XYZ file of C-alpha atoms in Angstrom:
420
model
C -12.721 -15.201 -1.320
C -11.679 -17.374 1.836
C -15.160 -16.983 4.101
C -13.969 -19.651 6.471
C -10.505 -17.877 7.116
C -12.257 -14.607 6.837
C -14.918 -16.129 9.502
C -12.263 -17.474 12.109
C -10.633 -13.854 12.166
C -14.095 -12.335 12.717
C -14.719 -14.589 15.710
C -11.472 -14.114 17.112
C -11.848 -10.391 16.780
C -15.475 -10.745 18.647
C -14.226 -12.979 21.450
C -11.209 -10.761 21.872
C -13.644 -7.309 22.300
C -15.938 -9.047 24.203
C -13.283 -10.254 27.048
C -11.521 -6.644 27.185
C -14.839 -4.298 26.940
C -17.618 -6.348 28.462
C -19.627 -5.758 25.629
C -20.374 -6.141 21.865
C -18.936 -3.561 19.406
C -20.743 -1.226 17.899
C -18.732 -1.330 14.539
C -17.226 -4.448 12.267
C -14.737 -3.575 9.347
C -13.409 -5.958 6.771
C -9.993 -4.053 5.726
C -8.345 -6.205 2.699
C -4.138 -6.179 1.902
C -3.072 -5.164 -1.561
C -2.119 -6.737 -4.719
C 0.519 -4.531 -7.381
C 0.891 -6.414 -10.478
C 2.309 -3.442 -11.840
C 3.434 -0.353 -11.107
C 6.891 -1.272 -8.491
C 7.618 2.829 -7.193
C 5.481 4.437 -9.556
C 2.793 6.290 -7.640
C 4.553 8.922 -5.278
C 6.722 10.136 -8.118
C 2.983 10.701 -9.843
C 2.655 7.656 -11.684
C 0.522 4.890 -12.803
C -0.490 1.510 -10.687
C -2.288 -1.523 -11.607
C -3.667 -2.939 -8.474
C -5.926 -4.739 -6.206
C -7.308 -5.941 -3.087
C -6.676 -9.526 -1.838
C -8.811 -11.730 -0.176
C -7.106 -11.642 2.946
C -6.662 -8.737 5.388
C -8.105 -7.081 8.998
C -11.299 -8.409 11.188
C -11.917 -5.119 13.313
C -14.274 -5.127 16.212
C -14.584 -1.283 17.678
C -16.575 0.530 20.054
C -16.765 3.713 22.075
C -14.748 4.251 25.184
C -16.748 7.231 27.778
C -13.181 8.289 29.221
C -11.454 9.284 26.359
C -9.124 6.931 26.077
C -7.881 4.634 22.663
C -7.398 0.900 23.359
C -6.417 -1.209 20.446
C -5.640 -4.799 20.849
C -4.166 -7.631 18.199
C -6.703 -10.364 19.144
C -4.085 -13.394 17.808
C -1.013 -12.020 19.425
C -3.291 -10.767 22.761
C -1.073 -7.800 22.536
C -2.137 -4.340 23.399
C -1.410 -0.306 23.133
C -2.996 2.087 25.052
C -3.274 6.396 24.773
C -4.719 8.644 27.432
C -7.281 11.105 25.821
C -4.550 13.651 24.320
C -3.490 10.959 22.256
C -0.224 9.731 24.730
C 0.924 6.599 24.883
C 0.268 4.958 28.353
C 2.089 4.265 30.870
C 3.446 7.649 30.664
C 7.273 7.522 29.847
C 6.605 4.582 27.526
C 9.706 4.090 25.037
C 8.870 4.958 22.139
C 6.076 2.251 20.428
C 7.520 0.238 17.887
C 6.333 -2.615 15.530
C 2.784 -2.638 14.798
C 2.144 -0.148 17.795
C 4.189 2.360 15.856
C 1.603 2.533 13.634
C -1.400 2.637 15.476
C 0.790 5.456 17.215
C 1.368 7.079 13.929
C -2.635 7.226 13.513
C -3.873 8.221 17.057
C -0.983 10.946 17.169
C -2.450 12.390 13.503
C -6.181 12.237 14.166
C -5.875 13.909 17.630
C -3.652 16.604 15.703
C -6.219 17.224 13.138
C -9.445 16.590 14.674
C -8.975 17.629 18.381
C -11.429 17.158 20.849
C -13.136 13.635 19.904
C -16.908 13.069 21.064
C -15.174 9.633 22.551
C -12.451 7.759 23.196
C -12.361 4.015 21.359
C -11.424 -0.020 21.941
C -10.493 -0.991 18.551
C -10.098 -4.995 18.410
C -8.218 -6.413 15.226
C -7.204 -10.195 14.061
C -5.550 -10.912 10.984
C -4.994 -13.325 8.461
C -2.274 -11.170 6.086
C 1.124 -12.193 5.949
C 2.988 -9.417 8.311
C 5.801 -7.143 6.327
C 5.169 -9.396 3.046
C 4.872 -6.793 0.330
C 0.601 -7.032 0.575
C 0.513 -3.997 2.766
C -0.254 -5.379 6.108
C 0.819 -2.085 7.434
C -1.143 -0.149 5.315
C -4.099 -1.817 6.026
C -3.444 -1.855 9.548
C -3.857 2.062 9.655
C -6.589 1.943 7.588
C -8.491 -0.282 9.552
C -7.469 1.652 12.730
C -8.126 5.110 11.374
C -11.486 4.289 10.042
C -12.474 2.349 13.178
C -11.585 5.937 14.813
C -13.719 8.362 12.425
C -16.782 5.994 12.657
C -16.137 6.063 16.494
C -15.435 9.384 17.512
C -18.070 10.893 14.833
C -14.502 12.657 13.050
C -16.920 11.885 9.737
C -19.424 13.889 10.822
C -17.436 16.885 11.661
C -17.435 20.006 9.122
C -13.704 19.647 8.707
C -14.060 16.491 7.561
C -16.765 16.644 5.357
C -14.990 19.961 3.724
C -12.057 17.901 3.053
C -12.997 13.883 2.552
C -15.514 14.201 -0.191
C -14.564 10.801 -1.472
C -13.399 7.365 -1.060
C -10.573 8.448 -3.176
C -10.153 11.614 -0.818
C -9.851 9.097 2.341
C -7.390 6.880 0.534
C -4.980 9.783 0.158
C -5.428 11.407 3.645
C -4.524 8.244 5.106
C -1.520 7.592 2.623
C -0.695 11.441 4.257
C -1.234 9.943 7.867
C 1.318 6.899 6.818
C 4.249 9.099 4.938
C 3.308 12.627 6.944
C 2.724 14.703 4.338
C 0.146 17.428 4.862
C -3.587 17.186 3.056
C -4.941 20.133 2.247
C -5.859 22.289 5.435
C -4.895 19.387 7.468
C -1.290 19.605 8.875
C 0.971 16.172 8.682
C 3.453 15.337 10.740
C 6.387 12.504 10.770
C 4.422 9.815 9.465
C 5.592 6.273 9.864
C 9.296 7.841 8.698
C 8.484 6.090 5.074
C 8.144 8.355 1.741
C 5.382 6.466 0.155
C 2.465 7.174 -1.655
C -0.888 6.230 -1.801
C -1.282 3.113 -4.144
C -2.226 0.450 -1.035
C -4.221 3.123 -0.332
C -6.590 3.826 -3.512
C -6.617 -0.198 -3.466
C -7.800 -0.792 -0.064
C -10.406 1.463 -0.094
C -11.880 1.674 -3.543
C -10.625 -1.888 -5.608
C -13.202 -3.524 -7.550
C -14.105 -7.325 -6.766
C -13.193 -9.570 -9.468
C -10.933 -6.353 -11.403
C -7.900 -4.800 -11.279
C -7.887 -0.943 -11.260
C -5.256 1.719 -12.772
C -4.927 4.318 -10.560
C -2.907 7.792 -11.189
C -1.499 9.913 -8.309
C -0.270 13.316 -7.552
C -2.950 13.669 -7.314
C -5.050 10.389 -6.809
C -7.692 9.244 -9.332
C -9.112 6.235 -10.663
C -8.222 6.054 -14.443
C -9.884 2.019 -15.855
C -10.815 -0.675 -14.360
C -10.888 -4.074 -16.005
C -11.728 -7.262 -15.073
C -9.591 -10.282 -14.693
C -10.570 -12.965 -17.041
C -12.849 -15.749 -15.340
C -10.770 -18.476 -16.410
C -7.636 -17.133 -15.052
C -6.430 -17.024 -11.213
C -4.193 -14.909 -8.960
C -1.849 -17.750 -6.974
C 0.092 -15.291 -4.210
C 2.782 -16.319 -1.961
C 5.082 -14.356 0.662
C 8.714 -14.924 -0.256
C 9.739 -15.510 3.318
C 11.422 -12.328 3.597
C 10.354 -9.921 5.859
C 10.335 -6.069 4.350
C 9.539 -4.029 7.361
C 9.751 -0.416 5.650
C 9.573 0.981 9.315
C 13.070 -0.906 10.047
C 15.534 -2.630 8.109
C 13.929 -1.469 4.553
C 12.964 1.671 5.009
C 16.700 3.164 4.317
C 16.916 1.573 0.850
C 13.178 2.010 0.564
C 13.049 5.574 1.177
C 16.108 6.073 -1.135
C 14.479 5.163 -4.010
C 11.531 7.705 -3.111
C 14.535 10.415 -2.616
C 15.733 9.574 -6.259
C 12.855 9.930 -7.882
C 12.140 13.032 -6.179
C 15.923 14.470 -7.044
C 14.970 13.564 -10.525
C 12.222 16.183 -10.436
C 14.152 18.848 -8.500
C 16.382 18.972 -11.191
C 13.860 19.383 -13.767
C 11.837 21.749 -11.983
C 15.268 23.908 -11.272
C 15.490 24.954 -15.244
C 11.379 24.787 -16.088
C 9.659 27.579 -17.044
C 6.306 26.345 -14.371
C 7.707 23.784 -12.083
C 6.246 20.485 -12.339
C 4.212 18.806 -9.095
C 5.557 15.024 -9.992
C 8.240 13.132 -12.018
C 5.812 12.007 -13.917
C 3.900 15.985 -14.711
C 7.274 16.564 -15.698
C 7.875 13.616 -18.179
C 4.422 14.299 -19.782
C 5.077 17.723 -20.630
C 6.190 17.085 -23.934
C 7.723 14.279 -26.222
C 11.194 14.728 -25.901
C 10.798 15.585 -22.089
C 12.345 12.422 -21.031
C 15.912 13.026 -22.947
C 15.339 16.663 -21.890
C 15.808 15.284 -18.580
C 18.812 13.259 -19.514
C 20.698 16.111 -20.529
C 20.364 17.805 -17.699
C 21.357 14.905 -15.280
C 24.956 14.948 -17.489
C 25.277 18.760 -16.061
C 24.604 17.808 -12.882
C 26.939 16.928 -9.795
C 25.597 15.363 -6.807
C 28.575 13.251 -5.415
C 25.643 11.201 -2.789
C 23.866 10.859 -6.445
C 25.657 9.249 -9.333
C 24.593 9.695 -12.378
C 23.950 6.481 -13.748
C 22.069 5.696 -10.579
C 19.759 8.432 -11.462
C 19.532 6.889 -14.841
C 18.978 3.958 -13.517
C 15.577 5.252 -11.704
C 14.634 7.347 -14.682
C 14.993 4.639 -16.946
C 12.565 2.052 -14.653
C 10.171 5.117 -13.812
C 9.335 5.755 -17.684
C 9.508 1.649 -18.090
C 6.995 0.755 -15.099
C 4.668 3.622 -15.546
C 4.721 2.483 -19.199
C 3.796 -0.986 -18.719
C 0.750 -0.234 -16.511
C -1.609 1.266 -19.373
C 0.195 -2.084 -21.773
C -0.842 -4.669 -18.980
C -4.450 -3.319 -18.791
C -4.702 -3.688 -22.524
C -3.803 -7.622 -22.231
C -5.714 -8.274 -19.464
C -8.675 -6.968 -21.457
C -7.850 -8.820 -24.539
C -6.803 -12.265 -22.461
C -3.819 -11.869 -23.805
C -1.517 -13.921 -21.718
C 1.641 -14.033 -23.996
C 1.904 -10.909 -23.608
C 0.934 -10.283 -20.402
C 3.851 -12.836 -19.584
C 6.467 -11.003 -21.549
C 5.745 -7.601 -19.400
C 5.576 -9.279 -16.626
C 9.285 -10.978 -17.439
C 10.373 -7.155 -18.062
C 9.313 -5.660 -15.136
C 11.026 -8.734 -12.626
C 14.282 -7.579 -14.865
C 14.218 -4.188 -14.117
C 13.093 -4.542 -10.664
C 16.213 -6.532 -9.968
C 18.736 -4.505 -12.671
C 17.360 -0.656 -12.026
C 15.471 -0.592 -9.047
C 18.268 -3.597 -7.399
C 15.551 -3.836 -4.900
C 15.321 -7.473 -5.527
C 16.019 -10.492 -3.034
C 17.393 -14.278 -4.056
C 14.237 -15.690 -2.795
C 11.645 -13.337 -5.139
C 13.946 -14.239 -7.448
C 13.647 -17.652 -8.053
C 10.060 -17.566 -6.874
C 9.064 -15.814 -10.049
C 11.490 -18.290 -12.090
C 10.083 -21.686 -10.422
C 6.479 -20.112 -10.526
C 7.014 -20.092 -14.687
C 8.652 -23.272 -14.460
C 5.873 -24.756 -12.737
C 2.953 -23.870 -15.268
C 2.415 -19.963 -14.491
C 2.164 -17.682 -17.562
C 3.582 -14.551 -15.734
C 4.691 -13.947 -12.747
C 6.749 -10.936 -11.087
C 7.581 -9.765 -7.087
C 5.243 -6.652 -5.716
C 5.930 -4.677 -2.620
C 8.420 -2.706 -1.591
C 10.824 -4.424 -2.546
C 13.802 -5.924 -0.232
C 11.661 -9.163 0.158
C 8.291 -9.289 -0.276
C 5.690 -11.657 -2.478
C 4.958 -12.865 -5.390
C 2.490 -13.184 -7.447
C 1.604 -15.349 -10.367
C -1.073 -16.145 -12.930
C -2.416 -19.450 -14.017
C -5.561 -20.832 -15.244
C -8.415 -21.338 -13.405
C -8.579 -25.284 -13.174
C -4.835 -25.514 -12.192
C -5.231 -22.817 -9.601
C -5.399 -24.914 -6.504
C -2.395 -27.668 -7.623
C -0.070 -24.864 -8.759
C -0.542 -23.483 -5.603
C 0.765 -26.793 -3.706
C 3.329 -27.270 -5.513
C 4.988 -23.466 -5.727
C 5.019 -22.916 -2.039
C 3.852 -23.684 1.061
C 2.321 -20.359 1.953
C 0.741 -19.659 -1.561
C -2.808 -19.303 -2.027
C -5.003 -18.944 -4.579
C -6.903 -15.133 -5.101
C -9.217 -12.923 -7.539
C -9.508 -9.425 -6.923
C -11.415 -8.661 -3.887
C -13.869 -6.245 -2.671
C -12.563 -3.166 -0.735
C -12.991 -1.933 3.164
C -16.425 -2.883 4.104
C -18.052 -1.785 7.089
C -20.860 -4.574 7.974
């Protein structure tokens, strides 16, 4: 873990509340980014993830406000948003927010909607050190860290309709993935979200990794199914491929296309099944021939804005991916890097042949990071840009790193949000 990087985005964070409130704050949050080594667009059609949190992430400073209002600043870019007590963006007539405010938007509008009536209003003071729109869920963590700077603040956690529907870590993890994409959670009404159809894998990560281990996760809904730690002598080395992947603007089309595929994929199961199923993967697990089941009814089918070898196409990485995540666990367990290498390989393949949500520059990051000494390596994020990571031993760590990329760094699996 980086404690001196970690340090300078505390202070900046501290100087930052201090100057706009007068005061110190009355809560601190670490909020970490994610890793996914496997699992590329499993989880909202119900599938498996292999993940983790990184090193790097969200310094929050926050603190009660007595007139209602919700100030939240970004400390390194001494940028701010502010929303009068019924959760309105001030000045009044404000375009609508975008960029990072968008989000912050996204989470004041929801919390307001579902927990009226807060005993306060907040300053909420962040600095980071994760790379922005890089596929390590900047954005995700960024509404973490501002929605649970808001619960602590307003006392949301100790309200009854909290406590009768966040009974968990896990529970929080996929009410705030519901806050992001806008889906309802149980008795509490969603909304538009963020305009993305994503699930909850940064999520489950951010709020409930394992230091030092990478978790498998299931959704639809959300549970933790291993845990397993990665082997001492090997490292993480992670690098942004340059390319921005903003799923609120330029992504989020192609992005929220491959959510819509997966989820036409289950419509047309469900359409013929005797008990519909709630995910793509419910449906595949039904029974053993349920995945060429599926095939034959996709030849039936016409969809002119859906092709049928597109739809293949998803099928064909869903059952892949979700396959490989329950494989890689296995190898990491065993320290078995060969193979851990060759699933790796596959999944970069796919990614870029199935999914085609591959860039030139994650590309040939994952070829020049084997080329350069690293036993497996594949893209993670969204897709459309991204990062990279890749595995290498231990002692090499810090030299691979220098020589792959400017912006690489070297990471284990780090601990989750941490209020201090």
């Amino acid at each position: 873990m980086d404690q001196p990087l970690r340090l300078a985005q505390f202070e900046l964070a501290l100087a930052r509340f201090a100057h706009v409130d007068g005061g110190a704050p009355q809560y601190l949050f670490w909020v970490p980014g994610r890793l996914e080594m496997f699992g590329k667009h499993t989880d909202y059609a119900g599938g498996r993830s292999l993940v983790a949190a990184v090193p790097r992430g969200f310094a929050v400073a926050a603190g009660g406000r007595a007139d209602g209002r919700v100030q939240v600043v970004d400390a390194a870019r001494d940028q701010t948003v502010m929303f009068d007590a019924k959760g309105d963006m001030e000045p009044h007539g404000s375009p609508a927010p975008v960029g990072w405010r968008h989000y912050v938007a996204t989470v004041v509008r929801r919390l307001r909607r579902n927990f009226p009536n807060p005993s306060s209003g907040a300053t909420i003071v962040f600095a980071s050190d994760l790379p922005r729109a890089s596929g390590m869920s900047s954005s995700s963590a960024l509404m973490v860290a501002v929605a649970s700077a808001l619960v602590r603040v307003a006392a949301i956690d100790r309200r009854p309709e909290w406590a009768a529907t966040i009974r968990s870590p896990l529970h929080a993890a996929s009410y705030f993935a519901c806050i992001e994409n806008g889906m309802s959670f149980e008795t509490l009404p969603g909304d538009a979200g963020v305009g993305t159809h994503g699930g909850s894998e940064d999520h489950a990560a951010i709020l409930s990794g394992r230091p030092g281990h990478l978790s498998v996760f299931g959704f639809v809904p959300l549970r933790r199914l291993d845990d397993v730690a990665l082997p001492g002598a090997w490292r993480f080395v992670l690098t942004p491929s340059g390319i921005a992947a903003d799923k609120t603007g330029g992504a989020m089309g192609p992005y929220n296309r491959l959510a819509r595929g997966a989820q036409v994929l289950l419509d047309r199961w469900n359409r013929d099944a005797a008990s519909p199923a709630p995910s793509l993967a419910a449906a595949l697990s039904s029974s053993p021939d349920a995945s060429s089941h599926l095939r034959e009814l996709l030849a039936t089918m016409v969809k002119p804005e859906w092709p049928r070898a597109v739809l293949l196409d998803r099928l064909e990485h869903f059952v892949r991916e979700d396959g490989r995540v329950g494989a890689a666990a296995g190898a990491l367990r065993s320290g078995d890097a060969l193979e851990l290498g060759r699933l790796a390989a596959d999944s970069q393949r796919d990614a870029d042949l199935l999914l085609a949500n591959q860039v030139p520059e994650t590309v040939a990051l994952c070829s020049s990071a084997r080329a350069s000494g690293a036993f497996a390596a594949s893209s993670f994020g969204a897709g459309f840009g991204g990062s990279v990571w890749a595995l290498v031993p231990c002692d090499e760590a810090d030299a691979f790193a220098r020589r792959w990329h400017p912006q690489a760094f070297v990471a284990r699996p780090a601990p989750p949000l941490t209020e201090l």
